[in-house]
mmCIF file of C-alpha atoms in Angstrom:
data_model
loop_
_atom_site.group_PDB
_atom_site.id
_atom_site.type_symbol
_atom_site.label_atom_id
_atom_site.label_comp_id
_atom_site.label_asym_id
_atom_site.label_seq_id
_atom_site.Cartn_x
_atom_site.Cartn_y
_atom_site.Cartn_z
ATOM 1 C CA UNK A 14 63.270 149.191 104.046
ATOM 2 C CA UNK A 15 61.475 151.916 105.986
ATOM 3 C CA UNK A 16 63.785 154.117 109.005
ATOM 4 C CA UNK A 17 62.229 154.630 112.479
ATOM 5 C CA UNK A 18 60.802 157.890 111.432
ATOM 6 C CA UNK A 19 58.955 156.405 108.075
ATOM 7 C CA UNK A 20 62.119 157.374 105.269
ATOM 8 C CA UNK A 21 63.078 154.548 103.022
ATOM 9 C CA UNK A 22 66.649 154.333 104.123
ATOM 10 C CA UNK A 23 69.467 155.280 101.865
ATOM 11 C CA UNK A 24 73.132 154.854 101.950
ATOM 12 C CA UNK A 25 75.620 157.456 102.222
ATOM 13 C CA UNK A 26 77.867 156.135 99.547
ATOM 14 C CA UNK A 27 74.946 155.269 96.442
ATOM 15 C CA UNK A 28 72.869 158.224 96.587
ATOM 16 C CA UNK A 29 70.458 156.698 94.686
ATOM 17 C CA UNK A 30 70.579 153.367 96.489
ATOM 18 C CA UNK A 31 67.086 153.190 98.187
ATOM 19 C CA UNK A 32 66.578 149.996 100.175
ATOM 20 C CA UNK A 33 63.384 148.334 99.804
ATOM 21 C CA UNK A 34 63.671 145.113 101.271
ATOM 22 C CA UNK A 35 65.660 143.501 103.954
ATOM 23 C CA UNK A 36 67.011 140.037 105.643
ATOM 24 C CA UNK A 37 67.843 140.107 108.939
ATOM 25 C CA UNK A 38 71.349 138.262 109.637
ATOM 26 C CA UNK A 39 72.554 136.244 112.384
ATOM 27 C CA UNK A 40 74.971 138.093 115.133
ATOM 28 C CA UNK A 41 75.593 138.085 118.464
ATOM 29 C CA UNK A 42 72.738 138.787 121.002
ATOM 30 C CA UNK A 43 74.647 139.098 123.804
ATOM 31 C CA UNK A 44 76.884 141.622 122.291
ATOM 32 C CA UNK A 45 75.376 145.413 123.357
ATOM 33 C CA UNK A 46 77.709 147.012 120.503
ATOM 34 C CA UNK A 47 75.508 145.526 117.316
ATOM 35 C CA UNK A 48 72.029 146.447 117.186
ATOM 36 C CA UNK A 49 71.479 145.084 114.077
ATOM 37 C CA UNK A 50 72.546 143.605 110.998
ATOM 38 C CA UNK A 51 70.613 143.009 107.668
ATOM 39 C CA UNK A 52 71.086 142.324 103.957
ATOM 40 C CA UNK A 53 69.213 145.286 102.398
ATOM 41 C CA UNK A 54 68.051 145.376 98.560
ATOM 42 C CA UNK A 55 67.183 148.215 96.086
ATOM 43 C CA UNK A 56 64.728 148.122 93.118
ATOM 44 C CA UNK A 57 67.767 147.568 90.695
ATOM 45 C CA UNK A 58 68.589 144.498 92.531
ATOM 46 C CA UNK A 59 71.419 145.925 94.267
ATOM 47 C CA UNK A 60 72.464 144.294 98.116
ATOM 48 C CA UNK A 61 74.539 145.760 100.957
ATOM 49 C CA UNK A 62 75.216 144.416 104.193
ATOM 50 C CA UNK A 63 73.907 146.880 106.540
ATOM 51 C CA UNK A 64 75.206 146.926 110.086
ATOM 52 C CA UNK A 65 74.515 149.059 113.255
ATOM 53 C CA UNK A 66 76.746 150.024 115.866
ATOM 54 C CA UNK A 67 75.577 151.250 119.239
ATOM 55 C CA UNK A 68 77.231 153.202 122.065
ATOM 56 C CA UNK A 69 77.579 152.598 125.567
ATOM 57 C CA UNK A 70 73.758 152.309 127.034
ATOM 58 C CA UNK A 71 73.467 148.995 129.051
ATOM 59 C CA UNK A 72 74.779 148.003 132.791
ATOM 60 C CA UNK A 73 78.754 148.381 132.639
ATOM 61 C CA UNK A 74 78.792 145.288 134.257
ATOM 62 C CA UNK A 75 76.843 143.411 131.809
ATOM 63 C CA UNK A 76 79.409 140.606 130.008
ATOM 64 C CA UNK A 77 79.320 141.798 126.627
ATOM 65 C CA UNK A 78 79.103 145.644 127.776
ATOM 66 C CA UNK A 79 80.373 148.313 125.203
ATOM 67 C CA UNK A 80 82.903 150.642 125.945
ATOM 68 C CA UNK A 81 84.290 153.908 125.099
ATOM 69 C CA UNK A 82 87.688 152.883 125.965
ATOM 70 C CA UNK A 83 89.658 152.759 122.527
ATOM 71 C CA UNK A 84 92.097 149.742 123.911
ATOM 72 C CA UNK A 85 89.082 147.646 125.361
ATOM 73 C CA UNK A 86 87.801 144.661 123.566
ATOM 74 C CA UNK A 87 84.723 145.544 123.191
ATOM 75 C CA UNK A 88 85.002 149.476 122.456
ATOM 76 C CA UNK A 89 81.755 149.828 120.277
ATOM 77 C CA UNK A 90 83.363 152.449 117.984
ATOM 78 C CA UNK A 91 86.045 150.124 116.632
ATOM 79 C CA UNK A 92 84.693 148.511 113.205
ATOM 80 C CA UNK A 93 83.702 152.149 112.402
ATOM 81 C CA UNK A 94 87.505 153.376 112.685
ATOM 82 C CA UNK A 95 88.699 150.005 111.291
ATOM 83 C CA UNK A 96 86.490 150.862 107.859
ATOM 84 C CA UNK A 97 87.968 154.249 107.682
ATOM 85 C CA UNK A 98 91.539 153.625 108.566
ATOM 86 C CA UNK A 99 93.127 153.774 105.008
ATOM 87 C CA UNK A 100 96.529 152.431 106.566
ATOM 88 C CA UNK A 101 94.637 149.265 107.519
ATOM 89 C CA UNK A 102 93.389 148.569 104.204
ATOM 90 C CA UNK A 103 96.902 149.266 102.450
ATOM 91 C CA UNK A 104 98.198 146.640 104.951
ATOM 92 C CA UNK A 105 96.163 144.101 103.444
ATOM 93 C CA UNK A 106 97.555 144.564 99.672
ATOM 94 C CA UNK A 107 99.530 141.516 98.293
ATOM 95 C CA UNK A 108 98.547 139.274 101.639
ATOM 96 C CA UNK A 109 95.389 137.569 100.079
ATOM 97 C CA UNK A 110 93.271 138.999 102.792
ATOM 98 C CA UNK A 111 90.920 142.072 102.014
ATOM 99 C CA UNK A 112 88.163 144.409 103.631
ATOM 100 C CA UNK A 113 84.883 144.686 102.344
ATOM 101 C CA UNK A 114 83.928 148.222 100.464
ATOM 102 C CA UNK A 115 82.534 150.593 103.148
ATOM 103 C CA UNK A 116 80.358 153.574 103.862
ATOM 104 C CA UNK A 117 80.277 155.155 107.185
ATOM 105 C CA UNK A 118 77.361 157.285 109.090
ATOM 106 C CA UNK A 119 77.131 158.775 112.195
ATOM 107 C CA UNK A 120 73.968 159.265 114.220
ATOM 108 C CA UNK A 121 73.323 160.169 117.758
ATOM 109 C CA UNK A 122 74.158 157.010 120.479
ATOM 110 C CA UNK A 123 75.631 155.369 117.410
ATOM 111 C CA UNK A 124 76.904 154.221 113.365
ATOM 112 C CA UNK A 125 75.991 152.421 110.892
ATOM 113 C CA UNK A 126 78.325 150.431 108.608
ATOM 114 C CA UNK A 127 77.027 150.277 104.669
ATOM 115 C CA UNK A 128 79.329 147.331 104.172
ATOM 116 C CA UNK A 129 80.066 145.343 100.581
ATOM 117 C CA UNK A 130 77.710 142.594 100.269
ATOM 118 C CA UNK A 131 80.963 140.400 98.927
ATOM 119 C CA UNK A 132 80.244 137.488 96.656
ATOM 120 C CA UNK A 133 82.053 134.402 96.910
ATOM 121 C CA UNK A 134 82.603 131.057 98.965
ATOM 122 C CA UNK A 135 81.543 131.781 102.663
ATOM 123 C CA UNK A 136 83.812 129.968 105.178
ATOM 124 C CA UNK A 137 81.351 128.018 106.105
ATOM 125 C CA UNK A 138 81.792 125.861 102.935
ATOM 126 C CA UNK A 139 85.757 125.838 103.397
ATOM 127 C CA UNK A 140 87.822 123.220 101.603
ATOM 128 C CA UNK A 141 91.367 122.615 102.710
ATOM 129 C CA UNK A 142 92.706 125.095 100.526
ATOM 130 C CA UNK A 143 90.629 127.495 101.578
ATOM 131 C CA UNK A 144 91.460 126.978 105.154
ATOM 132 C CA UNK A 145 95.415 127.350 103.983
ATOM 133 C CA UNK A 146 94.664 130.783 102.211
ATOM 134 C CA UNK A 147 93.319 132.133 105.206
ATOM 135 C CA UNK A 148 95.837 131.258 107.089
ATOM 136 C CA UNK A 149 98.540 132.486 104.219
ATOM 137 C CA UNK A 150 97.404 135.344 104.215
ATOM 138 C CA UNK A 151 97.291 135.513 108.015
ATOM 139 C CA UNK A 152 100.905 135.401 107.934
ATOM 140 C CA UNK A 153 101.652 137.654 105.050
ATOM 141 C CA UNK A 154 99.718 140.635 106.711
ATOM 142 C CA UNK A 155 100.867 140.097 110.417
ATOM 143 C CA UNK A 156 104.654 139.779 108.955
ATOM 144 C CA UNK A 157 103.963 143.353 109.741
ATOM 145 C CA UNK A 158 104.246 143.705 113.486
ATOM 146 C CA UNK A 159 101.894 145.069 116.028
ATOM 147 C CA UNK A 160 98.804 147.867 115.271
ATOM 148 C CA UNK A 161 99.975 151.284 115.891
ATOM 149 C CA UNK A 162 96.197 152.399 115.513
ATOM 150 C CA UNK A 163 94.480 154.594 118.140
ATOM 151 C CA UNK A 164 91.538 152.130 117.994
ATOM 152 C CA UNK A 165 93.176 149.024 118.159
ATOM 153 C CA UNK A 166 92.368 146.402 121.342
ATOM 154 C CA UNK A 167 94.912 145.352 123.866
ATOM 155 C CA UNK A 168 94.763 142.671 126.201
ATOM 156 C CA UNK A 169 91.943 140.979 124.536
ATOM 157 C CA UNK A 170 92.824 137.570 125.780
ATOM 158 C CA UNK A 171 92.614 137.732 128.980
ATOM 159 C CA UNK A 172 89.889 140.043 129.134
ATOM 160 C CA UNK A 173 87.732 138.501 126.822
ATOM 161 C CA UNK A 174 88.310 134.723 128.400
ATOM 162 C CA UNK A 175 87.774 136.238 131.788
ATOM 163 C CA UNK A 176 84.336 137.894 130.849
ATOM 164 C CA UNK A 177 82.653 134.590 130.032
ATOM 165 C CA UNK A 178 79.897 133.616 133.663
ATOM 166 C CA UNK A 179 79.684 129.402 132.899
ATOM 167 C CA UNK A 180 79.367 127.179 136.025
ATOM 168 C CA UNK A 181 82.511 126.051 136.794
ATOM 169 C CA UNK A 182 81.708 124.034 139.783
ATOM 170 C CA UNK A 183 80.278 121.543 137.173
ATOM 171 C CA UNK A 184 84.113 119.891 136.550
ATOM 172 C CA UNK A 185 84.006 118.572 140.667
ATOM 173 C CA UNK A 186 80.195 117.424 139.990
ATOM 174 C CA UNK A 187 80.146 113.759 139.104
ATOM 175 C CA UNK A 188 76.276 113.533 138.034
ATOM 176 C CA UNK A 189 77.002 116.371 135.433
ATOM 177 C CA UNK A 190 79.433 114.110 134.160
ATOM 178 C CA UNK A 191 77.366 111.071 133.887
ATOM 179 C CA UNK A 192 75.014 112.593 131.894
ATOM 180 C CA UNK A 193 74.201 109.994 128.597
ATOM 181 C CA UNK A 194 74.746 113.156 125.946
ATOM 182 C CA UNK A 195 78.760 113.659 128.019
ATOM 183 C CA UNK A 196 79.393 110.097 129.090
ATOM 184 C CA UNK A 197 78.541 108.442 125.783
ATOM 185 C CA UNK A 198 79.963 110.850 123.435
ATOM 186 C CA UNK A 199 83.004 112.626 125.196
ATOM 187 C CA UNK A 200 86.935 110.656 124.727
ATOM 188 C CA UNK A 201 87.980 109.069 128.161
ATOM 189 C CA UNK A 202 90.741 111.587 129.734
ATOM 190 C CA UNK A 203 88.760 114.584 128.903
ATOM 191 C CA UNK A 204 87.868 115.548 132.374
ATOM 192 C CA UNK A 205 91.607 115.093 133.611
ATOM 193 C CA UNK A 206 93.029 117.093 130.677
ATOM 194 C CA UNK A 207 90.371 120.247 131.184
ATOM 195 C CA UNK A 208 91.297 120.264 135.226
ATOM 196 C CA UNK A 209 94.920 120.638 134.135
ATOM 197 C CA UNK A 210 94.136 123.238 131.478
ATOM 198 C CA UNK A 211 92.439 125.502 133.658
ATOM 199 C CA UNK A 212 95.235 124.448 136.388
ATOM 200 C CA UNK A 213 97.263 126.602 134.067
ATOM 201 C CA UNK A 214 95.212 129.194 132.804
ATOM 202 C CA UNK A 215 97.416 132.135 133.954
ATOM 203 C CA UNK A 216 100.591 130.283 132.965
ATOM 204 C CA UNK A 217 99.162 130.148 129.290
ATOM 205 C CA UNK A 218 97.602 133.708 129.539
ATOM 206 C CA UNK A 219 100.777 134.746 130.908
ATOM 207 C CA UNK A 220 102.923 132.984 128.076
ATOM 208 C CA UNK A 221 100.725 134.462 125.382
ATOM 209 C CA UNK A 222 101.307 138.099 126.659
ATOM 210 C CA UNK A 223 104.878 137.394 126.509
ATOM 211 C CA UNK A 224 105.150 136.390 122.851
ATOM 212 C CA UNK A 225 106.220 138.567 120.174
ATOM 213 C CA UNK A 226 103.041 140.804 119.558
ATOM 214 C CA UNK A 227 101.382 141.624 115.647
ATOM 215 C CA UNK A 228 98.403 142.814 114.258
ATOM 216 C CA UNK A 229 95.229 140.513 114.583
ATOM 217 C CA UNK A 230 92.003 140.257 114.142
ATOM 218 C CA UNK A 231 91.038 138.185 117.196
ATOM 219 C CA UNK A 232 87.748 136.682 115.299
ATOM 220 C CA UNK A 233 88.710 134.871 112.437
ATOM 221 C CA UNK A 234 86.511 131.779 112.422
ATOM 222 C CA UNK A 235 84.968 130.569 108.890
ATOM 223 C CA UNK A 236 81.319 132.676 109.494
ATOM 224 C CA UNK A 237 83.900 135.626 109.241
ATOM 225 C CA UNK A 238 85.581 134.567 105.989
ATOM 226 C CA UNK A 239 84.355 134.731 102.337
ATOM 227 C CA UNK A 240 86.974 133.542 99.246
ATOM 228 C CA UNK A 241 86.364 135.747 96.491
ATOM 229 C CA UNK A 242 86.289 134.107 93.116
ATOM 230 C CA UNK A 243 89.641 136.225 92.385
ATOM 231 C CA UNK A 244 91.039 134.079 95.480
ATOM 232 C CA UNK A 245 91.370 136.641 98.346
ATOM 233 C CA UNK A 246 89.721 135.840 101.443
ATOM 234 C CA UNK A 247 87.453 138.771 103.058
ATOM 235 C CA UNK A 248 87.863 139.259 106.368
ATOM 236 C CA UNK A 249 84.543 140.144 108.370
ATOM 237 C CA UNK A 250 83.788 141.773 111.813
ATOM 238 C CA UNK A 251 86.643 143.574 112.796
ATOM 239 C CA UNK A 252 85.101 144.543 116.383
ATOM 240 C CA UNK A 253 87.661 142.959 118.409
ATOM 241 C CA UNK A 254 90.976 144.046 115.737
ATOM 242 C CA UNK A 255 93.912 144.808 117.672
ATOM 243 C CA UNK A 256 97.188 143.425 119.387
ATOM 244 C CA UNK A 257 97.702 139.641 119.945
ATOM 245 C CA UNK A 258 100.293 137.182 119.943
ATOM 246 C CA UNK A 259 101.866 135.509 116.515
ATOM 247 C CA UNK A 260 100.002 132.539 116.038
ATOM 248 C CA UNK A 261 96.659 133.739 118.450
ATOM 249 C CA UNK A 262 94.864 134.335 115.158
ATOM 250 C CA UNK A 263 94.910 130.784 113.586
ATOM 251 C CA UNK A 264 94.659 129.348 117.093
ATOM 252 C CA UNK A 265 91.560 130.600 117.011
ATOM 253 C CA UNK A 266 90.671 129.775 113.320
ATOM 254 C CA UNK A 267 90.953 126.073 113.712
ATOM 255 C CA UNK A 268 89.053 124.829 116.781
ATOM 256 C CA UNK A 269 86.342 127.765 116.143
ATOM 257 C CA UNK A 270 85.776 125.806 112.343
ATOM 258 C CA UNK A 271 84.892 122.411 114.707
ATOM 259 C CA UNK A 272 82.663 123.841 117.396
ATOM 260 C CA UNK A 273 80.219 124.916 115.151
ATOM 261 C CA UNK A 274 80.372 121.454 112.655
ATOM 262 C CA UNK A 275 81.981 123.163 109.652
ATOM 263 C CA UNK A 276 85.242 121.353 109.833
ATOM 264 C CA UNK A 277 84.573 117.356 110.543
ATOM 265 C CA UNK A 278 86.548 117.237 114.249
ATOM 266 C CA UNK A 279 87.790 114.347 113.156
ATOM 267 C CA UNK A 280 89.902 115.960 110.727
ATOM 268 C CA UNK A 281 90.841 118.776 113.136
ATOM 269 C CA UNK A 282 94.716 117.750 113.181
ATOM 270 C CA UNK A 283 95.058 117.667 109.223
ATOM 271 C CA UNK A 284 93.718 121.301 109.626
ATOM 272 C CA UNK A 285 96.080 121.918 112.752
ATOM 273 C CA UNK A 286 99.098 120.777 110.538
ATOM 274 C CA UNK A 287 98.331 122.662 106.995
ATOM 275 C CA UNK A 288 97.292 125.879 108.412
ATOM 276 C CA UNK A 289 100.346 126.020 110.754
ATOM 277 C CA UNK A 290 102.194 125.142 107.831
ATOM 278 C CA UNK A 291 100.749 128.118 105.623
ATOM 279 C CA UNK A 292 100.785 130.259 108.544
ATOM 280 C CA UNK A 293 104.831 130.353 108.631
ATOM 281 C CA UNK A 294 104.864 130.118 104.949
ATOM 282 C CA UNK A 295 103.064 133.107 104.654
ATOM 283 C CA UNK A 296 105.169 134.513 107.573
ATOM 284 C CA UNK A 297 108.305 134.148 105.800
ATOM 285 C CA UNK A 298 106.898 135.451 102.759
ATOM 286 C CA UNK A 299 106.073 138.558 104.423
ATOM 287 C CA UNK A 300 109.801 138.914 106.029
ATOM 288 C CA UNK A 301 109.233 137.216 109.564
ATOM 289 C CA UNK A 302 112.410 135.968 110.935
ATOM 290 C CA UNK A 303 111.010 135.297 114.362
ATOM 291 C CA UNK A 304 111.101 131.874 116.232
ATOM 292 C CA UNK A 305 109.058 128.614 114.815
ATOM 293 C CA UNK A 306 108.973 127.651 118.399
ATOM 294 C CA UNK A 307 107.657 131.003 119.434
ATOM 295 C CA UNK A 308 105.303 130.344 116.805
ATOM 296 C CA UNK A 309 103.500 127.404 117.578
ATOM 297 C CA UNK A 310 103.341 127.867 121.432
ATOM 298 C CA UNK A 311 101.020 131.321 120.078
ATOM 299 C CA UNK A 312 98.802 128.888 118.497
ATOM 300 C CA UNK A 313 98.729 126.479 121.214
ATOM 301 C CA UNK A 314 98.723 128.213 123.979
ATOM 302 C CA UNK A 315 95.919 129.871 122.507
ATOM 303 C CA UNK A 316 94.045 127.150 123.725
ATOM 304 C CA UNK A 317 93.298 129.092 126.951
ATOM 305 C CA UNK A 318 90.724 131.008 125.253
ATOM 306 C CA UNK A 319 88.027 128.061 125.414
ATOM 307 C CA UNK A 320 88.446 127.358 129.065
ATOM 308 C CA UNK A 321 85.097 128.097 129.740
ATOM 309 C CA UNK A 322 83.462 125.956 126.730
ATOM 310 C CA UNK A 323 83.525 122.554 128.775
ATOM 311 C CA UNK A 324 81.715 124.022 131.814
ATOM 312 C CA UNK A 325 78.818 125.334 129.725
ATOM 313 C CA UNK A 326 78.594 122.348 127.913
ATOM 314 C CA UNK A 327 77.928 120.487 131.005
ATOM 315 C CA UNK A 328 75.566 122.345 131.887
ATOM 316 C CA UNK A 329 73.610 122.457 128.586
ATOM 317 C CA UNK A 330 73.959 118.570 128.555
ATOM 318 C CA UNK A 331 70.787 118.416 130.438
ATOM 319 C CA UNK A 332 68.626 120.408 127.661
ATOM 320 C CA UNK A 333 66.266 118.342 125.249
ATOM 321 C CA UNK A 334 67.667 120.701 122.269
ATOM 322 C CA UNK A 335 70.709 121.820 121.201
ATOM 323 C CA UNK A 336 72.098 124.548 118.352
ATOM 324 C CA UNK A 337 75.284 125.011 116.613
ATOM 325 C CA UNK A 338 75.729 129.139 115.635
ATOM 326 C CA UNK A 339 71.986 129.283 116.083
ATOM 327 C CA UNK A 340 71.013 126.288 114.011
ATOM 328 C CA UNK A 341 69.621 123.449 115.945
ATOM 329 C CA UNK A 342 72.034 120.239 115.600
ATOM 330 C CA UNK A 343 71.702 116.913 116.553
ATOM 331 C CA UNK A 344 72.797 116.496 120.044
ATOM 332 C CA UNK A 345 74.524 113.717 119.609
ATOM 333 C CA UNK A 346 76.662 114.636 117.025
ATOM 334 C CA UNK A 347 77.287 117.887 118.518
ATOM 335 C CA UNK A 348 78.735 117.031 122.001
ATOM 336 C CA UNK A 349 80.854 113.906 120.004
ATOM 337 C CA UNK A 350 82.369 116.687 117.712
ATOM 338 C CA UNK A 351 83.000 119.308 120.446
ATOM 339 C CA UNK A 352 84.231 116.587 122.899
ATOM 340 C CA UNK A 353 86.760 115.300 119.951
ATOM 341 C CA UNK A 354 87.912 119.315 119.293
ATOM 342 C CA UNK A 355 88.105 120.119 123.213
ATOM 343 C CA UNK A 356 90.575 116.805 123.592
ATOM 344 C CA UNK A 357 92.653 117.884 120.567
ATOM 345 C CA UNK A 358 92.570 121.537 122.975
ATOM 346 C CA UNK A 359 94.309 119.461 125.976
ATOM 347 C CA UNK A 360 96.508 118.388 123.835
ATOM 348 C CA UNK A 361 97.853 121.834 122.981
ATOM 349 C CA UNK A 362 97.384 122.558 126.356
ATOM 350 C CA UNK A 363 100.209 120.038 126.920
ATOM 351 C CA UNK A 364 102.511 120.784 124.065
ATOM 352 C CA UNK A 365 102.359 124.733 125.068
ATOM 353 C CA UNK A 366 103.495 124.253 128.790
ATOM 354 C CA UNK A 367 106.342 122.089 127.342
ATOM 355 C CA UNK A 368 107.207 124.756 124.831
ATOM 356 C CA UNK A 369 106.900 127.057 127.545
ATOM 357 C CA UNK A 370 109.523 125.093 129.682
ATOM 358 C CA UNK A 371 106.997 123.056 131.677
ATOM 359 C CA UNK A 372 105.766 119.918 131.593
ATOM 360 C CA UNK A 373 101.949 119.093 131.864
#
């Protein structure tokens, strides 16, 4: 690979690791932080995952804007410090989670993160088991309590959910919903159960802020995840890493694996169920002696964080192609297996505001 000034690039941490050929990976566009990620390869046949971080240059007001702020959610200098925070990585000893290898480098209006091309099953290809080590290990390392790290995010939730622009007049609009791709493939009830969801949306933001806080991640979905053939699960893309509610982590693990058709949706509450189950198990393990109830209304309530999926869906309803993390997917398929996943979302909708002392 050649640099902008015409230098073959070469990483901090091999100093004889010259890169001479690349593949460009798939990230977020939107996202101002990442410039660019790429799987580079030397002459030996050596890889690294090479990823570049950006500082603040956009519009402030632009969505997916980067910060400076240390506790925002999208401070751009965050997977740098997460790399080099020793502390971090001996948190993750004994849970079953790791960190990939790292180099970091520093360059004017930016980094760039010489990450450990890791080997292994990518979450994508998840079995069961899989999806119950992950969320083991979830438990072992946030047994731990809350990030003391200068770097680490707070407030995530409800900054994150309220940064999304989707048309939400489209719930009231009766022709949106009588589209073929919604009306034919969506479970009857949907459209009640997503008004009442966003009815609460500050009771369930609220409830989550109140529960007892840990460490997470706040992006573990399966394009995050590989399973090492020694059995630990890598964690990717720690941009967002910071403080969260118990339980906001694998809330977010198991409708995230259905969205994107990597996890059959209807299947979704056998995954519900087991990684729960691991969750506390690995809780326990770790020395948790919190509330079960607590618990589970963190991974339910969690449910807030998708409020503005079903709005943009509507409105994509009336395009003639549709993609699933940037691969196109048969429209059909794809609204039945979202409209399955954003039902089984009511439903924790429901159980959360009766955990939380309310009922739907």
């Amino acid at each position: 690979m050649v640099g902008r000034e015409g230098q073959a690039v070469t990483h901090a941490g091999l100093p004889d690791f010259v890169a001479s050929r690349r593949e460009v990976l798939r990230h977020n566009p939107l996202n101002t932080v990442t410039a660019a990620v790429e799987r580079v390869g030397d002459a030996r046949g050596r890889t690294l995952v090479r990823k570049e971080l950006r500082a603040p240059a956009g519009p402030p007001d632009h969505p997916w804007a980067a910060s400076e702020d240390p506790r925002h959610w999208n401070y751009w200098r965050r997977e740098a410090d997460v790399y080099r925070d020793p502390d971090l990585r001996r948190s993750l000893l004994d849970t079953g989670l790791d960190l990939p290898g790292a180099t970091v480098t520093e360059h004017d209006g930016g980094a760039v993160l010489w990450l450990e091309d890791v080997t292994g099953r990518p979450g994508t290809a998840f079995t069961l088991d899989d999806h119950v080590a992950v969320a083991t290990g979830l438990g072992r390392w946030q047994a731990q309590g809350p990030l003391r790290a200068r770097w680490a995010s707070a407030g995530f939730l409800r900054e994150y959910s309220a940064s999304k622009q989707v048309p939400w007049h489209l719930l009231d609009d009766d022709a949106a919903w009588d589209r073929p791709l919604v009306r034919d493939t969506w479970p009857a009830g949907l459209r009640d159960g997503w008004c009442r969801l966003l009815a609460h949306r500050a009771e369930l933001l609220t409830l989550m802020e109140r529960l007892p806080r840990t460490r997470c991640h706040l992006d573990v979905w399966v394009s995050n995840e590989i399973r090492r053939p020694t059995g630990e699960v890598v964690l990717l893309d720690w941009a967002f890493a910071g403080d969260g509610a118990v339980g906001e982590d694998v809330g977010n693990h198991v409708p995230d694996a259905v969205f994107d058709l990597f996890w059959p949706a209807e299947r979704i509450g056998e995954l519900d169920v087991a990684c729960f189950a691991a969750y506390l198990t690995g809780l326990r393990e770790g020395g948790w002696r919190g509330d079960r109830r607590e618990l589970r209304l963190g991974v339910v309530a969690s449910c807030v964080k998708y409020a503005w999926l079903l709005p943009l869906m509507l409105e994509q309803a009336g395009r003639d192609a549709h993609h699933a993390y940037h691969q196109p997917a048969d429209s059909g398929r794809l609204f039945h297996q979202r409209g399955l996943a954003l039902a089984h979302l009511v439903a924790w909708c429901d159980e959360a505001l009766a955990l939380g002392g309310r009922a739907p």
